[in-house]
Amino acid sequence: MDFNRIIERAGTNCYKWDTRTEVFGNDDVTPLSVADMDLPCAPGIVRALRTRGNHPIYGYAIYPDSYHQAAIDWFNRRLGWQVERKWLLNTPGVVPALAFAVQAFSRPGEGVLIQTPVYRPFFQVIRMNDREVVANPLALHNGHYEIDFDDLERKLSRPDVHLMFLCSPHNPVGRVWRQEELLRLAELCLRHGVVIFSDDIHGDIIYPGSRHIPLDKLDTGVSLLTAVAPGKTFNIAGLATAMLVVADDELRDRYRDAQYRCGLWMGNVFGIEALEAAYTEGEAWLEELLVYLRGNLDLLCRWFPGKAPGIRLIEPQGTYVAWLDCRELRLPQDDLVRLFVERAHVGLDNGVNFGTDGEGFMRINFALPTPRLREALERITAAVNRG
């Protein structure tokens, strides 16, 4: 696959490229922000969508047995995760599923626990549903984030906390949680009667030396919902198609009721085709992609902080986003953003969008053609070194 090929996305109603003026103040930036890839989909997905597109009617769709079986086989083959058909729930995306979980497993005014810095929609779905964000800040030690379990237990013991969002692998810090970390976290949630919603959508993007373990694989007894989707893995997030894996019957029914009360039970006709094609034909493409992404990550590792003093890369173990520690630049956050946008003409994600502990940090998406990434890094270097 030619991942070096530059594919123009501007003018395609692309969220990342066609909102640059609104997000960054002008369109003269290379956006390395929104977590989708500027890389082509697997050929099998493109073929499947073209074939379905040739049929001139795009009415309501059902989820065929082959759709669910493709996912079940993928989880087993890639993760050694045995999932039963009845555990699967279909949802239009992980962010809507987070909101439905808030409605199903908490009440207005109660707290929902998250581990910060973390993906912005975690905050948004909690606050927009009139719940309180209860933060368990991750601890940064020598360039590596860990869970503060003492603080976690204090927060989980609150009588108004009944739900926790787990990001696994973690966005934006790139941690792939170890088995012992997952077991300890689950034990605490079980002890305090807290339901876990585990967002595993980056679980296929893992680098050598780490292994993604779905919490559901471990025999913990904790109340658990696991969100999975091909959107990040295969760059098809715009097709609004995801699943939840929920082994517990009562938990599954409570979640389904919340989603269905919002009138969401039909599928995306193209998303159905894309998921099945991704999980049945996309494995070789994914292996190529992982090598390419690792190459881009290696470029970042070599680049920071040598060529851009004051910026330190928090090397991710998974995902295709990386967390940049810019605190040594000693800039107020607004000035830090302006450094990238106005001097380097590069649009990164503002660290404070991931929580107050993102002050002094920025998130960079490195899932793009290497030549374009290198060009952006050169501009960052020039901007930093100009002072």
GROMACS .gro file of N, CA and C in nm, residues 11-133:
model
  369
   11GLY      N    1  -1.203   2.018   0.103
   11GLY     CA    2  -1.310   2.026   0.005
   11GLY      C    3  -1.395   1.901  -0.004
   12THR      N    4  -1.376   1.807   0.088
   12THR     CA    5  -1.456   1.684   0.088
   12THR      C    6  -1.550   1.678   0.209
   13ASN      N    7  -1.581   1.793   0.266
   13ASN     CA    8  -1.659   1.800   0.390
   13ASN      C    9  -1.587   1.725   0.502
   14CYS      N   10  -1.458   1.741   0.505
   14CYS     CA   11  -1.373   1.673   0.603
   14CYS      C   12  -1.364   1.757   0.730
   15TYR      N   13  -1.397   1.696   0.841
   15TYR     CA   14  -1.398   1.769   0.968
   15TYR      C   15  -1.260   1.825   1.000
   16LYS      N   16  -1.155   1.746   0.977
   16LYS     CA   17  -1.020   1.789   1.012
   16LYS      C   18  -0.972   1.903   0.923
   17TRP      N   19  -0.995   1.894   0.793
   17TRP     CA   20  -0.940   1.990   0.698
   17TRP      C   21  -1.033   2.107   0.667
   18ASP      N   22  -1.163   2.083   0.668
   18ASP     CA   23  -1.256   2.188   0.625
   18ASP      C   24  -1.311   2.273   0.739
   19THR      N   25  -1.259   2.254   0.860
   19THR     CA   26  -1.294   2.343   0.972
   19THR      C   27  -1.171   2.417   1.024
   20ARG      N   28  -1.065   2.424   0.944
   20ARG     CA   29  -0.942   2.487   0.992
   20ARG      C   30  -0.963   2.634   1.030
   21THR      N   31  -1.042   2.705   0.953
   21THR     CA   32  -1.065   2.846   0.985
   21THR      C   33  -1.136   2.859   1.119
   22GLU      N   34  -1.239   2.777   1.141
   22GLU     CA   35  -1.313   2.783   1.267
   22GLU      C   36  -1.228   2.739   1.385
   23VAL      N   37  -1.148   2.637   1.368
   23VAL     CA   38  -1.072   2.580   1.479
   23VAL      C   39  -0.943   2.657   1.507
   24PHE      N   40  -0.870   2.693   1.401
   24PHE     CA   41  -0.737   2.752   1.419
   24PHE      C   42  -0.728   2.899   1.380
   25GLY      N   43  -0.837   2.953   1.325
   25GLY     CA   44  -0.836   3.094   1.289
   25GLY      C   45  -0.801   3.122   1.145
   26ASN      N   46  -0.747   3.024   1.075
   26ASN     CA   47  -0.719   3.038   0.931
   26ASN      C   48  -0.702   2.899   0.873
   27ASP      N   49  -0.700   2.891   0.740
   27ASP     CA   50  -0.688   2.760   0.677
   27ASP      C   51  -0.546   2.734   0.626
   28ASP      N   52  -0.452   2.818   0.671
   28ASP     CA   53  -0.313   2.801   0.629
   28ASP      C   54  -0.236   2.718   0.732
   29VAL      N   55  -0.294   2.607   0.772
   29VAL     CA   56  -0.227   2.518   0.867
   29VAL      C   57  -0.241   2.374   0.815
   30THR      N   58  -0.144   2.293   0.850
   30THR     CA   59  -0.156   2.148   0.831
   30THR      C   60  -0.213   2.091   0.959
   31PRO      N   61  -0.336   2.037   0.956
   31PRO     CA   62  -0.397   1.989   1.080
   31PRO      C   63  -0.347   1.849   1.116
   32LEU      N   64  -0.280   1.839   1.229
   32LEU     CA   65  -0.238   1.710   1.284
   32LEU      C   66  -0.315   1.691   1.413
   33SER      N   67  -0.444   1.696   1.401
   33SER     CA   68  -0.531   1.706   1.518
   33SER      C   69  -0.631   1.591   1.522
   34VAL      N   70  -0.750   1.612   1.469
   34VAL     CA   71  -0.859   1.515   1.476
   34VAL      C   72  -0.810   1.372   1.450
   35ALA      N   73  -0.852   1.280   1.535
   35ALA     CA   74  -0.797   1.144   1.530
   35ALA      C   75  -0.863   1.056   1.423
   36ASP      N   76  -0.845   1.098   1.299
   36ASP     CA   77  -0.860   1.004   1.188
   36ASP      C   78  -0.733   1.013   1.105
   37MET      N   79  -0.717   0.927   1.007
   37MET     CA   80  -0.591   0.917   0.934
   37MET      C   81  -0.601   0.983   0.797
   38ASP      N   82  -0.494   1.049   0.758
   38ASP     CA   83  -0.484   1.101   0.621
   38ASP      C   84  -0.420   0.995   0.532
   39LEU      N   85  -0.464   0.872   0.549
   39LEU     CA   86  -0.412   0.755   0.479
   39LEU      C   87  -0.528   0.677   0.419
   40PRO      N   88  -0.507   0.610   0.307
   40PRO     CA   89  -0.619   0.542   0.238
   40PRO      C   90  -0.666   0.418   0.312
   41CYS      N   91  -0.796   0.391   0.298
   41CYS     CA   92  -0.856   0.271   0.357
   41CYS      C   93  -0.803   0.145   0.289
   42ALA      N   94  -0.830   0.034   0.354
   42ALA     CA   95  -0.798  -0.096   0.296
   42ALA      C   96  -0.875  -0.116   0.166
   43PRO      N   97  -0.811  -0.172   0.063
   43PRO     CA   98  -0.879  -0.191  -0.066
   43PRO      C   99  -1.007  -0.271  -0.055
   44GLY      N  100  -1.012  -0.369   0.033
   44GLY     CA  101  -1.133  -0.449   0.047
   44GLY      C  102  -1.252  -0.367   0.092
   45ILE      N  103  -1.228  -0.267   0.176
   45ILE     CA  104  -1.336  -0.179   0.221
   45ILE      C  105  -1.384  -0.093   0.105
   46VAL      N  106  -1.291  -0.037   0.031
   46VAL     CA  107  -1.327   0.047  -0.084
   46VAL      C  108  -1.410  -0.034  -0.184
   47ARG      N  109  -1.367  -0.158  -0.212
   47ARG     CA  110  -1.444  -0.243  -0.305
   47ARG      C  111  -1.585  -0.269  -0.253
   48ALA      N  112  -1.596  -0.300  -0.125
   48ALA     CA  113  -1.727  -0.331  -0.068
   48ALA      C  114  -1.821  -0.211  -0.077
   49LEU      N  115  -1.768  -0.092  -0.050
   49LEU     CA  116  -1.853   0.027  -0.056
   49LEU      C  117  -1.892   0.062  -0.199
   50ARG      N  118  -1.799   0.043  -0.292
   50ARG     CA  119  -1.834   0.067  -0.432
   50ARG      C  120  -1.940  -0.030  -0.480
   51THR      N  121  -1.926  -0.156  -0.443
   51THR     CA  122  -2.025  -0.256  -0.483
   51THR      C  123  -2.163  -0.221  -0.429
   52ARG      N  124  -2.168  -0.186  -0.299
   52ARG     CA  125  -2.297  -0.151  -0.241
   52ARG      C  126  -2.350  -0.022  -0.301
   53GLY      N  127  -2.259   0.073  -0.330
   53GLY     CA  128  -2.300   0.201  -0.387
   53GLY      C  129  -2.360   0.186  -0.525
   54ASN      N  130  -2.323   0.080  -0.595
   54ASN     CA  131  -2.378   0.059  -0.729
   54ASN      C  132  -2.526   0.022  -0.726
   55HIS      N  133  -2.572  -0.027  -0.610
   55HIS     CA  134  -2.716  -0.051  -0.597
   55HIS      C  135  -2.783   0.083  -0.571
   56PRO      N  136  -2.885   0.119  -0.648
   56PRO     CA  137  -2.936   0.257  -0.644
   56PRO      C  138  -3.032   0.288  -0.530
   57ILE      N  139  -3.049   0.199  -0.435
   57ILE     CA  140  -3.140   0.227  -0.324
   57ILE      C  141  -3.063   0.209  -0.193
   58TYR      N  142  -3.077   0.308  -0.107
   58TYR     CA  143  -3.002   0.308   0.020
   58TYR      C  144  -3.098   0.325   0.137
   59GLY      N  145  -3.192   0.233   0.146
   59GLY     CA  146  -3.293   0.240   0.251
   59GLY      C  147  -3.246   0.182   0.382
   60TYR      N  148  -3.342   0.162   0.473
   60TYR     CA  149  -3.310   0.108   0.604
   60TYR      C  150  -3.241  -0.028   0.590
   61ALA      N  151  -3.146  -0.053   0.679
   61ALA     CA  152  -3.065  -0.174   0.669
   61ALA      C  153  -3.077  -0.258   0.796
   62ILE      N  154  -3.052  -0.387   0.782
   62ILE     CA  155  -3.043  -0.478   0.896
   62ILE      C  156  -2.896  -0.517   0.915
   63TYR      N  157  -2.868  -0.572   1.034
   63TYR     CA  158  -2.734  -0.624   1.062
   63TYR      C  159  -2.737  -0.775   1.035
   64PRO      N  160  -2.673  -0.822   0.929
   64PRO     CA  161  -2.677  -0.965   0.898
   64PRO      C  162  -2.589  -1.045   0.995
   65ASP      N  163  -2.614  -1.174   1.000
   65ASP     CA  164  -2.534  -1.261   1.087
   65ASP      C  165  -2.385  -1.253   1.051
   66SER      N  166  -2.356  -1.238   0.922
   66SER     CA  167  -2.216  -1.233   0.878
   66SER      C  168  -2.143  -1.112   0.934
   67TYR      N  169  -2.218  -1.004   0.960
   67TYR     CA  170  -2.161  -0.882   1.018
   67TYR      C  171  -2.109  -0.910   1.158
   68HIS      N  172  -2.193  -0.969   1.240
   68HIS     CA  173  -2.152  -0.999   1.377
   68HIS      C  174  -2.044  -1.108   1.381
   69GLN      N  175  -2.056  -1.206   1.293
   69GLN     CA  176  -1.956  -1.313   1.293
   69GLN      C  177  -1.819  -1.260   1.253
   70ALA      N  178  -1.816  -1.163   1.163
   70ALA     CA  179  -1.688  -1.103   1.123
   70ALA      C  180  -1.619  -1.040   1.244
   71ALA      N  181  -1.697  -0.971   1.326
   71ALA     CA  182  -1.640  -0.908   1.446
   71ALA      C  183  -1.595  -1.014   1.547
   72ILE      N  184  -1.677  -1.113   1.569
   72ILE     CA  185  -1.642  -1.220   1.663
   72ILE      C  186  -1.513  -1.289   1.622
   73ASP      N  187  -1.501  -1.320   1.495
   73ASP     CA  188  -1.380  -1.386   1.445
   73ASP      C  189  -1.258  -1.295   1.458
   74TRP      N  190  -1.276  -1.166   1.435
   74TRP     CA  191  -1.166  -1.070   1.446
   74TRP      C  192  -1.113  -1.063   1.590
   75PHE      N  193  -1.206  -1.052   1.686
   75PHE     CA  194  -1.164  -1.044   1.826
   75PHE      C  195  -1.089  -1.170   1.868
   76ASN      N  196  -1.136  -1.284   1.821
   76ASN     CA  197  -1.072  -1.411   1.856
   76ASN      C  198  -0.933  -1.421   1.792
   77ARG      N  199  -0.926  -1.385   1.666
   77ARG     CA  200  -0.801  -1.401   1.592
   77ARG      C  201  -0.695  -1.301   1.638
   78ARG      N  202  -0.734  -1.176   1.659
   78ARG     CA  203  -0.637  -1.072   1.690
   78ARG      C  204  -0.605  -1.063   1.839
   79LEU      N  205  -0.704  -1.093   1.924
   79LEU     CA  206  -0.688  -1.068   2.067
   79LEU      C  207  -0.704  -1.193   2.153
   80GLY      N  208  -0.740  -1.305   2.090
   80GLY     CA  209  -0.769  -1.424   2.170
   80GLY      C  210  -0.888  -1.403   2.263
   81TRP      N  211  -0.982  -1.321   2.220
   81TRP     CA  212  -1.097  -1.280   2.301
   81TRP      C  213  -1.221  -1.353   2.251
   82GLN      N  214  -1.277  -1.438   2.334
   82GLN     CA  215  -1.394  -1.517   2.298
   82GLN      C  216  -1.520  -1.439   2.331
   83VAL      N  217  -1.591  -1.398   2.228
   83VAL     CA  218  -1.712  -1.317   2.245
   83VAL      C  219  -1.831  -1.393   2.189
   84GLU      N  220  -1.940  -1.394   2.263
   84GLU     CA  221  -2.062  -1.461   2.217
   84GLU      C  222  -2.151  -1.361   2.143
   85ARG      N  223  -2.227  -1.414   2.047
   85ARG     CA  224  -2.313  -1.329   1.965
   85ARG      C  225  -2.411  -1.248   2.050
   86LYS      N  226  -2.469  -1.307   2.151
   86LYS     CA  227  -2.571  -1.235   2.228
   86LYS      C  228  -2.513  -1.120   2.309
   87TRP      N  229  -2.380  -1.116   2.324
   87TRP     CA  230  -2.317  -1.007   2.398
   87TRP      C  231  -2.307  -0.879   2.317
   88LEU      N  232  -2.327  -0.886   2.187
   88LEU     CA  233  -2.301  -0.772   2.099
   88LEU      C  234  -2.423  -0.681   2.086
   89LEU      N  235  -2.398  -0.553   2.106
   89LEU     CA  236  -2.499  -0.450   2.082
   89LEU      C  237  -2.446  -0.356   1.975
   90ASN      N  238  -2.532  -0.314   1.885
   90ASN     CA  239  -2.493  -0.223   1.778
   90ASN      C  240  -2.524  -0.079   1.819
   91THR      N  241  -2.433   0.011   1.787
   91THR     CA  242  -2.448   0.151   1.826
   91THR      C  243  -2.391   0.239   1.716
   92PRO      N  244  -2.442   0.362   1.700
   92PRO     CA  245  -2.394   0.448   1.592
   92PRO      C  246  -2.257   0.509   1.618
   93GLY      N  247  -2.195   0.479   1.728
   93GLY     CA  248  -2.062   0.531   1.756
   93GLY      C  249  -2.030   0.520   1.903
   94VAL      N  250  -1.903   0.535   1.937
   94VAL     CA  251  -1.863   0.521   2.076
   94VAL      C  252  -1.906   0.642   2.159
   95VAL      N  253  -1.898   0.762   2.104
   95VAL     CA  254  -1.939   0.880   2.181
   95VAL      C  255  -2.088   0.874   2.216
   96PRO      N  256  -2.178   0.844   2.121
   96PRO     CA  257  -2.317   0.825   2.162
   96PRO      C  258  -2.333   0.716   2.267
   97ALA      N  259  -2.255   0.609   2.255
   97ALA     CA  260  -2.265   0.500   2.352
   97ALA      C  261  -2.224   0.546   2.491
   98LEU      N  262  -2.124   0.633   2.499
   98LEU     CA  263  -2.085   0.690   2.629
   98LEU      C  264  -2.203   0.765   2.690
   99ALA      N  265  -2.272   0.843   2.608
   99ALA     CA  266  -2.385   0.921   2.658
   99ALA      C  267  -2.498   0.830   2.704
  100PHE      N  268  -2.524   0.724   2.628
  100PHE     CA  269  -2.630   0.631   2.668
  100PHE      C  270  -2.593   0.562   2.799
  101ALA      N  271  -2.464   0.531   2.817
  101ALA     CA  272  -2.420   0.467   2.941
  101ALA      C  273  -2.438   0.561   3.060
  102VAL      N  274  -2.410   0.690   3.040
  102VAL     CA  275  -2.433   0.788   3.146
  102VAL      C  276  -2.579   0.787   3.187
  103GLN      N  277  -2.667   0.783   3.089
  103GLN     CA  278  -2.811   0.785   3.117
  103GLN      C  279  -2.857   0.655   3.183
  104ALA      N  280  -2.795   0.544   3.145
  104ALA     CA  281  -2.839   0.414   3.196
  104ALA      C  282  -2.788   0.384   3.336
  105PHE      N  283  -2.668   0.433   3.370
  105PHE     CA  284  -2.603   0.386   3.493
  105PHE      C  285  -2.571   0.496   3.593
  106SER      N  286  -2.628   0.614   3.572
  106SER     CA  287  -2.614   0.721   3.670
  106SER      C  288  -2.736   0.810   3.665
  107ARG      N  289  -2.746   0.896   3.764
  107ARG     CA  290  -2.859   0.989   3.770
  107ARG      C  291  -2.807   1.132   3.769
  108PRO      N  292  -2.891   1.228   3.727
  108PRO     CA  293  -2.848   1.368   3.726
  108PRO      C  294  -2.790   1.410   3.861
  109GLY      N  295  -2.678   1.481   3.854
  109GLY     CA  296  -2.612   1.527   3.975
  109GLY      C  297  -2.506   1.433   4.028
  110GLU      N  298  -2.508   1.308   3.984
  110GLU     CA  299  -2.409   1.213   4.033
  110GLU      C  300  -2.277   1.228   3.958
  111GLY      N  301  -2.175   1.161   4.010
  111GLY     CA  302  -2.043   1.170   3.950
  111GLY      C  303  -2.013   1.054   3.857
  112VAL      N  304  -1.936   1.081   3.753
  112VAL     CA  305  -1.884   0.978   3.663
  112VAL      C  306  -1.732   0.995   3.662
  113LEU      N  307  -1.660   0.887   3.688
  113LEU     CA  308  -1.515   0.895   3.703
  113LEU      C  309  -1.443   0.878   3.570
  114ILE      N  310  -1.344   0.964   3.547
  114ILE     CA  311  -1.257   0.953   3.430
  114ILE      C  312  -1.113   0.971   3.474
  115GLN      N  313  -1.020   0.927   3.390
  115GLN     CA  314  -0.877   0.938   3.420
  115GLN      C  315  -0.815   1.039   3.325
  116THR      N  316  -0.775   1.152   3.380
  116THR     CA  317  -0.727   1.264   3.299
  116THR      C  318  -0.575   1.266   3.293
  117PRO      N  319  -0.520   1.328   3.185
  117PRO     CA  320  -0.587   1.389   3.070
  117PRO      C  321  -0.651   1.283   2.982
  118VAL      N  322  -0.766   1.315   2.922
  118VAL     CA  323  -0.837   1.213   2.846
  118VAL      C  324  -0.920   1.279   2.736
  119TYR      N  325  -0.957   1.198   2.642
  119TYR     CA  326  -1.040   1.232   2.526
  119TYR      C  327  -1.155   1.324   2.565
  120ARG      N  328  -1.164   1.440   2.498
  120ARG     CA  329  -1.257   1.545   2.537
  120ARG      C  330  -1.402   1.501   2.548
  121PRO      N  331  -1.457   1.417   2.457
  121PRO     CA  332  -1.598   1.379   2.471
  121PRO      C  333  -1.631   1.309   2.603
  122PHE      N  334  -1.532   1.251   2.671
  122PHE     CA  335  -1.561   1.196   2.803
  122PHE      C  336  -1.619   1.305   2.893
  123PHE      N  337  -1.554   1.421   2.895
  123PHE     CA  338  -1.605   1.533   2.974
  123PHE      C  339  -1.741   1.578   2.923
  124GLN      N  340  -1.752   1.589   2.791
  124GLN     CA  341  -1.871   1.651   2.733
  124GLN      C  342  -1.998   1.571   2.760
  125VAL      N  343  -1.994   1.439   2.743
  125VAL     CA  344  -2.117   1.361   2.761
  125VAL      C  345  -2.158   1.356   2.907
  126ILE      N  346  -2.061   1.369   2.997
  126ILE     CA  347  -2.093   1.373   3.140
  126ILE      C  348  -2.163   1.505   3.174
  127ARG      N  349  -2.100   1.614   3.134
  127ARG     CA  350  -2.155   1.746   3.169
  127ARG      C  351  -2.285   1.777   3.097
  128MET      N  352  -2.295   1.737   2.971
  128MET     CA  353  -2.417   1.766   2.896
  128MET      C  354  -2.536   1.685   2.946
  129ASN      N  355  -2.509   1.580   3.022
  129ASN     CA  356  -2.617   1.502   3.082
  129ASN      C  357  -2.634   1.534   3.231
  130ASP      N  358  -2.582   1.649   3.272
  130ASP     CA  359  -2.602   1.702   3.408
  130ASP      C  360  -2.545   1.610   3.516
  131ARG      N  361  -2.429   1.550   3.484
  131ARG     CA  362  -2.354   1.475   3.584
  131ARG      C  363  -2.225   1.550   3.614
  132GLU      N  364  -2.158   1.508   3.719
  132GLU     CA  365  -2.033   1.571   3.761
  132GLU      C  366  -1.914   1.488   3.714
  133VAL      N  367  -1.814   1.555   3.658
  133VAL     CA  368  -1.688   1.491   3.623
  133VAL      C  369  -1.607   1.469   3.751
   0.00000   0.00000   0.00000
